[in-house]
Amino acid sequence: MKQRDKKQEILDKAAQYVCPGKVETLQRYGIDLVIGRREGYFLYDVNGRRVIDFHLNGGVYNLGHRNPELVVVLKEALDELDIGNHHFPSAARAELGEALAACTPGKLCYSVFSSGGGEAVDVAIKTARRATGRRKIVSIHRGYHGHTGLALAAGDERFSRAFLSEGAPDDFVQVPFNDIHAIASELCEEDVAAVLIESIPATLGFPLPAEGYLPRIKDLCSRHGALYIADEVQTGLGRTGTLWAVQGYGVEPDILITAKGLSGGLYPIAATVISEDVAGWLHDDGFAHISTFGGAELGCRVALKVLEITQRPEVLGSVATISQYIEDGLRDVQQRHRDFFAEIRRNGLVMGLRFNHEQGGMLMSKMLYDQGIWAIFAAHDPSVLQFKPGLLIDKALCDDGLKRFEDALSRCAALAE
Ligand SMILES: Cc1ncc(COP(=O)(O)O)c(C=O)c1O
């Protein structure tokens, strides 16, 4: 069968049995990727076409696709382990918990494991409610924390309303990002269990927090008996040049959530890391939260290696230099396309590129795809393109990416005129 026919057969089967709306939407955008081979920061369509991955599935592939060191760890773990049984303590979970306690800020010390980010957000919300005896959760307007029950209710109503998952009135409140007064007025009611926040919200197109904004939220939380939950699902694991983005902003959260990249892209795992002060339920009832696949032992082994690789000086230490190199390249391109290329938002390798067109990020996704790059627009602000190179990127790939980026930008600017 010809490659093209094979690809169409997969698309037809996916539309018939799995995700008709997704297949239809992507085809409408002109993005027909069906991933076959994958290696490092490259994806290969089943028909052989190569694209550079600057999406990384939100950071899942921070360390590249099928990172060779991680593949070895997983293969070796398979000789000895399986998922394990969550009812019992295990060496793999204990070791990963110890490593997370050592590398997370402040007094964070216990890890509750999940199989994905949304579930880990649910655990964080449950922990905050149990610790404070309050129900209200404040999050950011048009933010995103996953599609499970409580996480969905804390996110945008586009998704929660569709599944009748909005919280009871006043249980979930959203405020605009960077508006400290809005958060202050919620917190001073003294009924808030927690503020759930990404340091740099992905779905908003990575707007950077204003000077002092996050520490001020933490102060207000402490003053009004609420907890600070840092959603580090996208911004954690070295992407901003510190292991966790909150560290760079001088915040010690009460609860920190990590997922996506923790899996190394090989075995699903997520963690909610909790401080002793709010971990009462872990003592009172060790079975109060159950997740059969949460903390699968194979995933723990991979995650332990992810933490080790990410913290190597030559990895974490190079984020500042390589991300500056990319920004310099982008600024150079911007000089030549001032009318269309409006703004570069960047903290380390977390980048949001805003264009002077309300669908500019979306148009760029498609143009970049045609130029051999996969990068996704911000779901809740399509004028912005999320630009997310991986931690192990080298200068040659940056140069290649920048060249393709300018080609795409020139076409896009002409189209948007
Ligand atoms: C910031 C943030 N939090 C939570 C999640 C949910 O993670 P998952 O899809 O693994 O449930 C995501 C997923 O994109 C995310 O970007």
Coordinates of C-alpha atoms and ligand atoms in Angstrom, one line a residue:
M1 CA 0.0 0.0 0.0
K2 CA 1.3 3.5 -0.9
Q3 CA 2.3 5.7 2.1
R4 CA -0.4 8.2 1.3
D5 CA -3.1 5.5 1.2
K6 CA -1.8 4.1 4.5
K7 CA -2.0 7.5 6.1
Q8 CA -5.5 8.1 4.8
E9 CA -6.6 4.7 6.2
I10 CA -5.3 5.7 9.7
L11 CA -7.1 9.0 9.5
D12 CA -10.3 7.3 8.4
K13 CA -10.1 4.7 11.2
A14 CA -9.3 7.4 13.8
A15 CA -12.4 9.4 12.6
Q16 CA -14.6 6.3 12.6
Y17 CA -13.5 4.8 16.0
V18 CA -11.7 7.4 18.1
C19 CA -12.0 11.1 17.6
P20 CA -14.1 12.3 14.6
G21 CA -14.1 16.0 15.7
K22 CA -10.3 16.1 16.2
V23 CA -9.6 14.6 12.8
E24 CA -12.0 17.0 11.2
T25 CA -10.7 20.1 13.0
L26 CA -7.0 19.3 12.2
Q27 CA -7.8 18.7 8.6
R28 CA -9.6 22.0 8.4
Y29 CA -6.5 23.7 9.7
G30 CA -4.5 21.9 7.1
I31 CA -2.5 20.0 9.7
D32 CA -2.5 16.3 8.7
L33 CA 0.3 14.9 10.9
V34 CA 0.1 11.3 11.8
I35 CA 3.2 10.6 13.8
G36 CA 5.3 7.6 12.9
R37 CA 9.0 7.6 13.9
R38 CA 10.1 10.0 16.6
E39 CA 13.6 10.8 17.8
G40 CA 15.2 13.6 19.7
Y41 CA 13.3 16.8 18.8
F42 CA 12.1 15.4 15.5
L43 CA 8.7 13.9 14.5
Y44 CA 8.3 11.9 11.3
D45 CA 4.9 11.7 9.7
V46 CA 4.0 8.1 8.7
N47 CA 4.7 9.1 5.1
G48 CA 8.3 10.1 6.1
R49 CA 8.1 13.9 6.3
R50 CA 10.1 15.3 9.2
V51 CA 9.0 18.1 11.5
I52 CA 10.9 19.8 14.3
D53 CA 8.9 19.5 17.5
F54 CA 8.6 23.0 19.2
H55 CA 5.4 22.0 20.9
L56 CA 6.7 19.0 22.9
N57 CA 3.2 18.3 24.0
G58 CA 3.4 21.0 26.6
G59 CA 6.8 19.8 27.9
V60 CA 6.3 16.1 27.9
Y61 CA 9.3 15.8 25.5
N62 CA 11.5 18.3 27.3
L63 CA 14.3 15.8 27.1
G64 CA 13.5 14.8 23.6
H65 CA 11.5 11.9 22.1
R66 CA 12.7 8.5 23.2
N67 CA 15.6 10.0 25.1
P68 CA 18.2 7.2 24.9
E69 CA 19.1 7.3 28.6
L70 CA 15.4 7.1 29.6
V71 CA 14.7 4.3 27.2
V72 CA 17.5 2.2 28.9
V73 CA 16.1 3.0 32.3
L74 CA 12.6 1.9 31.2
K75 CA 13.9 -1.3 29.5
E76 CA 15.9 -2.3 32.6
A77 CA 13.0 -1.6 34.9
L78 CA 10.8 -3.9 32.8
D79 CA 13.2 -6.8 33.6
E80 CA 12.3 -6.4 37.2
L81 CA 9.1 -4.4 37.8
D82 CA 5.6 -3.7 36.6
I83 CA 3.1 -1.1 37.7
G84 CA 3.1 -2.4 41.2
N85 CA 0.3 -2.4 43.7
H86 CA -0.7 1.0 45.0
H87 CA -1.9 -0.5 48.3
F88 CA 1.7 -1.2 49.4
P89 CA 4.8 1.0 49.9
S90 CA 7.4 0.4 47.2
A91 CA 11.1 1.2 46.7
A92 CA 10.5 2.9 43.4
R93 CA 7.8 5.3 44.8
A94 CA 9.8 5.9 48.0
E95 CA 12.9 6.9 46.0
L96 CA 11.0 9.2 43.7
G97 CA 9.2 10.8 46.7
E98 CA 12.6 11.4 48.3
A99 CA 14.0 12.9 45.1
L100 CA 11.0 15.2 44.7
A101 CA 11.2 16.3 48.4
A102 CA 14.9 17.1 47.9
C103 CA 14.4 19.2 44.7
T104 CA 11.2 21.1 45.4
P105 CA 11.2 24.4 47.2
G106 CA 10.6 25.1 50.9
K107 CA 8.9 22.6 53.1
L108 CA 7.3 20.4 50.4
C109 CA 7.9 16.8 51.5
Y110 CA 5.2 14.3 50.6
S111 CA 4.4 13.1 47.0
V112 CA 1.0 11.8 46.1
F113 CA 1.4 10.2 42.7
S114 CA -1.1 10.2 39.8
S115 CA -1.1 9.1 36.2
G116 CA -1.6 12.6 34.7
G117 CA -1.7 16.3 35.4
G118 CA -5.4 16.7 35.8
E119 CA -5.6 14.0 38.5
A120 CA -2.7 15.6 40.3
V121 CA -4.5 18.9 40.3
D122 CA -7.6 17.2 41.7
V123 CA -5.4 15.8 44.5
A124 CA -4.1 19.3 45.2
I125 CA -7.6 20.8 45.4
K126 CA -8.8 17.9 47.7
T127 CA -5.7 18.4 49.9
A128 CA -6.3 22.2 50.2
R129 CA -10.0 21.7 51.0
R130 CA -9.3 19.1 53.7
A131 CA -6.5 21.2 55.2
T132 CA -8.4 24.5 55.3
G133 CA -12.0 23.2 55.8
R134 CA -13.0 25.6 53.0
R135 CA -14.3 24.9 49.5
K136 CA -13.5 28.0 47.4
I137 CA -10.8 27.7 44.8
V138 CA -9.5 30.8 43.0
S139 CA -7.8 30.3 39.6
I140 CA -7.0 32.5 36.6
H141 CA -9.5 33.5 34.0
R142 CA -9.1 31.4 30.9
G143 CA -6.5 29.2 32.5
Y144 CA -6.1 25.5 32.1
H145 CA -5.5 22.7 34.6
G146 CA -6.7 19.6 32.9
H147 CA -10.0 17.8 32.2
T148 CA -10.6 15.7 35.3
G149 CA -13.4 16.7 37.8
L150 CA -12.0 19.4 40.0
A151 CA -9.3 20.5 37.6
L152 CA -12.0 21.0 34.9
A153 CA -14.1 23.1 37.2
A154 CA -11.1 25.3 37.9
G155 CA -10.5 25.9 34.2
D156 CA -12.2 27.7 31.4
E157 CA -16.0 27.3 31.1
R158 CA -15.6 26.4 27.4
F159 CA -14.8 22.8 28.7
S160 CA -16.5 22.7 32.1
R161 CA -19.8 23.9 30.9
A162 CA -19.8 21.4 28.0
F163 CA -19.7 18.6 30.5
L164 CA -21.9 20.1 33.2
S165 CA -18.8 20.2 35.4
E166 CA -18.9 23.7 36.7
G167 CA -18.5 23.9 40.4
A168 CA -21.4 24.9 42.7
P169 CA -21.8 28.7 42.7
D170 CA -18.8 30.3 44.4
D171 CA -16.8 27.1 44.7
F172 CA -14.7 28.0 41.7
V173 CA -13.9 31.6 41.1
Q174 CA -11.7 33.0 38.3
V175 CA -9.8 36.3 38.3
P176 CA -7.8 38.0 35.5
F177 CA -4.1 37.2 35.5
N178 CA -1.8 39.9 36.8
D179 CA -4.7 41.7 38.6
I180 CA -3.6 41.6 42.3
H181 CA -6.6 43.5 43.5
A182 CA -9.0 40.9 42.0
I183 CA -7.2 38.1 44.0
A184 CA -7.0 40.3 47.1
S185 CA -10.7 40.9 47.1
E186 CA -11.4 37.2 46.9
L187 CA -8.9 36.3 49.6
C188 CA -10.1 38.9 52.1
E189 CA -13.5 37.1 52.3
E190 CA -11.5 34.5 54.3
D191 CA -13.3 31.6 52.7
V192 CA -10.7 30.6 50.0
A193 CA -9.1 27.2 50.3
A194 CA -6.4 27.8 47.7
V195 CA -5.2 29.9 44.8
L196 CA -4.4 27.5 42.0
I197 CA -2.0 29.2 39.5
E198 CA 0.5 28.6 36.8
S199 CA 3.4 31.0 37.1
I200 CA 3.2 31.7 33.4
P201 CA -0.2 30.5 32.1
A202 CA 0.1 28.4 28.9
T203 CA -3.4 28.8 27.4
L204 CA -3.1 32.6 27.8
G205 CA 0.0 32.5 25.6
F206 CA 2.6 32.7 28.4
P207 CA 2.1 36.2 29.6
L208 CA 4.8 36.9 32.2
P209 CA 3.8 37.7 35.8
A210 CA 4.2 41.3 36.7
E211 CA 7.0 42.2 39.1
G212 CA 6.1 41.0 42.6
Y213 CA 2.7 39.5 41.5
L214 CA 3.3 35.9 42.6
P215 CA 5.0 36.7 45.9
R216 CA 2.2 39.1 46.7
I217 CA -0.3 36.3 46.1
K218 CA 1.6 34.1 48.4
D219 CA 1.6 36.8 51.1
L220 CA -2.1 37.3 50.7
C221 CA -2.7 33.6 50.9
S222 CA -0.7 33.3 54.1
R223 CA -2.5 36.3 55.6
H224 CA -6.0 35.0 54.8
G225 CA -5.5 31.3 55.6
A226 CA -5.5 30.1 52.0
L227 CA -3.0 27.8 50.3
Y228 CA -0.8 28.5 47.2
I229 CA -0.9 25.7 44.7
A230 CA 1.7 26.0 42.0
D231 CA 0.7 24.2 38.8
E232 CA 4.1 23.5 37.3
V233 CA 2.9 21.0 34.8
Q234 CA 4.2 23.1 31.9
T235 CA 6.6 25.6 33.5
G236 CA 8.4 23.1 35.7
L237 CA 11.3 20.7 35.1
G238 CA 13.9 23.3 34.2
R239 CA 12.1 25.1 31.4
T240 CA 12.6 28.5 33.0
G241 CA 16.2 27.9 34.0
T242 CA 15.3 27.0 37.6
L243 CA 14.0 23.6 38.3
W244 CA 10.6 25.0 39.1
A245 CA 9.3 28.4 37.8
V246 CA 8.1 29.5 41.2
Q247 CA 11.6 29.4 42.5
G248 CA 12.6 32.0 40.0
Y249 CA 9.8 34.2 41.3
G250 CA 10.8 33.7 45.0
V251 CA 7.6 31.8 46.0
E252 CA 7.4 28.8 48.2
P253 CA 4.1 27.1 47.4
D254 CA 2.2 24.9 49.9
I255 CA 1.5 22.4 47.1
L256 CA 3.3 21.9 43.8
I257 CA 2.1 19.9 40.9
T258 CA 4.3 18.3 38.3
A259 CA 3.3 16.0 35.4
K260 CA 4.0 15.9 31.6
G261 CA 7.8 16.0 31.4
L262 CA 8.1 13.9 34.6
S263 CA 7.1 11.0 32.4
G264 CA 10.1 11.5 30.1
G265 CA 7.4 11.0 27.4
L266 CA 7.7 7.2 28.1
Y267 CA 5.6 6.3 31.0
P268 CA 2.7 8.4 32.4
I269 CA 3.3 9.8 35.9
A270 CA 2.5 12.9 37.8
A271 CA 2.9 14.1 41.4
T272 CA 1.3 16.5 43.8
V273 CA 4.0 17.5 46.3
I274 CA 2.6 18.6 49.7
S275 CA 4.1 20.4 52.7
E276 CA 3.8 18.8 56.2
D277 CA 1.6 21.7 57.3
V278 CA -1.2 20.7 55.0
A279 CA -0.7 16.9 54.7
G280 CA -2.9 16.0 57.6
W281 CA -5.0 13.5 55.6
L282 CA -1.9 11.5 54.7
H283 CA -1.6 10.7 58.4
D284 CA -5.3 10.4 59.3
D285 CA -6.2 8.1 56.5
G286 CA -3.6 6.7 54.2
F287 CA -6.3 5.3 51.9
A288 CA -8.2 8.6 51.6
H289 CA -7.0 8.9 47.9
I290 CA -6.7 5.9 45.6
S291 CA -5.2 5.7 42.2
T292 CA -4.4 2.3 40.7
F293 CA -2.0 3.5 38.1
G294 CA -0.8 6.6 40.1
G295 CA 2.9 6.1 40.9
A296 CA 3.3 3.1 38.7
E297 CA 6.7 1.7 39.5
L298 CA 7.9 1.7 35.9
G299 CA 7.0 5.4 35.7
C300 CA 8.8 6.2 39.0
R301 CA 12.0 4.8 37.6
V302 CA 11.8 6.9 34.5
A303 CA 10.8 10.0 36.5
L304 CA 13.8 9.6 38.9
K305 CA 16.1 9.6 35.8
V306 CA 14.2 12.6 34.4
L307 CA 14.9 14.6 37.6
E308 CA 18.6 13.5 37.6
I309 CA 19.2 14.5 33.9
T310 CA 17.3 17.8 34.2
Q311 CA 19.4 18.9 37.2
R312 CA 22.7 18.2 35.6
P313 CA 24.7 21.5 35.5
E314 CA 25.2 21.1 31.8
V315 CA 21.4 20.8 31.2
L316 CA 19.8 23.2 33.7
G317 CA 22.8 25.6 33.5
S318 CA 22.5 25.8 29.7
V319 CA 18.8 26.9 29.6
A320 CA 19.7 30.6 30.1
T321 CA 22.3 30.7 27.3
I322 CA 20.5 28.7 24.7
S323 CA 17.2 30.5 25.3
Q324 CA 18.9 33.9 25.1
Y325 CA 20.4 32.7 21.8
I326 CA 16.9 31.9 20.5
E327 CA 15.5 35.2 21.7
D328 CA 18.4 37.1 20.0
G329 CA 17.5 35.2 16.7
L330 CA 13.8 36.0 17.2
R331 CA 14.5 39.7 17.8
D332 CA 16.6 39.8 14.7
V333 CA 13.6 38.4 12.7
Q334 CA 11.3 40.8 14.5
Q335 CA 13.4 43.8 13.2
R336 CA 12.4 42.8 9.7
H337 CA 8.8 42.1 10.4
R338 CA 7.8 44.7 12.9
D339 CA 4.3 45.2 11.5
F340 CA 3.2 41.6 12.1
F341 CA 5.5 40.2 14.8
A342 CA 4.4 42.2 17.9
E343 CA 5.8 40.7 21.0
I344 CA 8.3 38.2 22.4
R345 CA 7.4 36.9 25.9
R346 CA 10.1 34.7 27.4
N347 CA 11.3 33.2 30.6
G348 CA 14.0 30.7 29.7
L349 CA 12.6 28.2 27.2
V350 CA 9.0 29.2 27.9
M351 CA 8.1 31.5 25.1
G352 CA 4.9 33.1 23.8
L353 CA 5.1 35.0 20.5
R354 CA 2.3 37.4 19.8
F355 CA 1.3 38.7 16.4
N356 CA -0.6 41.7 15.2
H357 CA -3.6 39.6 14.2
E358 CA -6.2 38.1 16.4
Q359 CA -5.6 34.7 14.8
G360 CA -1.9 35.3 14.2
G361 CA -0.7 32.4 16.4
M362 CA -3.1 30.1 14.7
L363 CA -2.0 31.2 11.2
M364 CA 1.7 30.7 12.3
S365 CA 1.0 27.2 13.5
K366 CA -0.1 26.2 10.0
M367 CA 2.6 28.1 8.2
L368 CA 5.3 26.7 10.5
Y369 CA 3.9 23.2 9.9
D370 CA 4.3 23.8 6.1
Q371 CA 7.9 24.8 6.8
G372 CA 8.6 21.7 8.8
I373 CA 8.0 22.9 12.4
W374 CA 5.2 21.8 14.8
A375 CA 4.4 24.6 17.3
I376 CA 0.9 25.2 18.7
F377 CA -1.0 28.4 19.2
A378 CA -2.3 29.4 22.7
A379 CA -5.8 27.8 23.1
H380 CA -7.3 30.9 24.8
D381 CA -5.5 33.6 22.9
P382 CA -4.9 32.5 19.3
S383 CA -3.0 35.7 18.5
V384 CA -0.1 34.0 20.4
L385 CA 2.1 31.1 19.3
Q386 CA 3.5 28.9 22.1
F387 CA 7.2 28.4 21.2
K388 CA 8.7 25.6 23.3
P389 CA 12.1 24.3 22.3
G390 CA 13.4 21.4 24.4
L391 CA 16.0 21.5 27.2
L392 CA 18.7 19.6 25.2
I393 CA 18.4 21.7 22.0
D394 CA 21.6 22.7 20.3
K395 CA 22.6 25.8 18.3
A396 CA 22.4 24.0 14.9
L397 CA 18.7 23.2 15.5
C398 CA 18.0 26.7 16.8
D399 CA 19.5 28.1 13.6
D400 CA 17.5 25.7 11.5
G401 CA 14.3 26.5 13.4
L402 CA 14.9 30.3 13.2
K403 CA 15.4 30.1 9.4
R404 CA 12.1 28.2 9.0
F405 CA 10.4 30.5 11.4
E406 CA 11.3 33.6 9.3
D407 CA 10.1 31.8 6.1
A408 CA 6.8 31.0 7.8
L409 CA 6.5 34.5 9.2
S410 CA 7.1 36.2 5.8
R411 CA 4.3 34.1 4.3
C412 CA 2.0 34.7 7.2
A413 CA 2.6 38.5 7.3
A414 CA 1.7 38.6 3.6
L415 CA -1.4 36.6 4.1
A416 CA -2.6 38.7 7.1
E417 CA -2.2 42.0 5.3
Ligands
LIG1 C1 -0.8 23.7 33.2 C2 -1.5 22.4 33.0 N1 -2.0 21.8 34.1 C3 -2.6 20.6 34.1 C4 -2.7 19.9 32.9 C5 -3.3 18.6 32.8 O1 -2.4 17.6 32.5 P1 -2.9 16.2 31.9 O2 -3.3 16.4 30.5 O3 -1.8 15.3 32.0 O4 -4.1 15.7 32.7 C6 -2.1 20.5 31.7 C7 -2.2 19.8 30.4 O5 -2.0 20.4 29.3 C8 -1.5 21.8 31.8 O6 -1.0 22.4 30.7

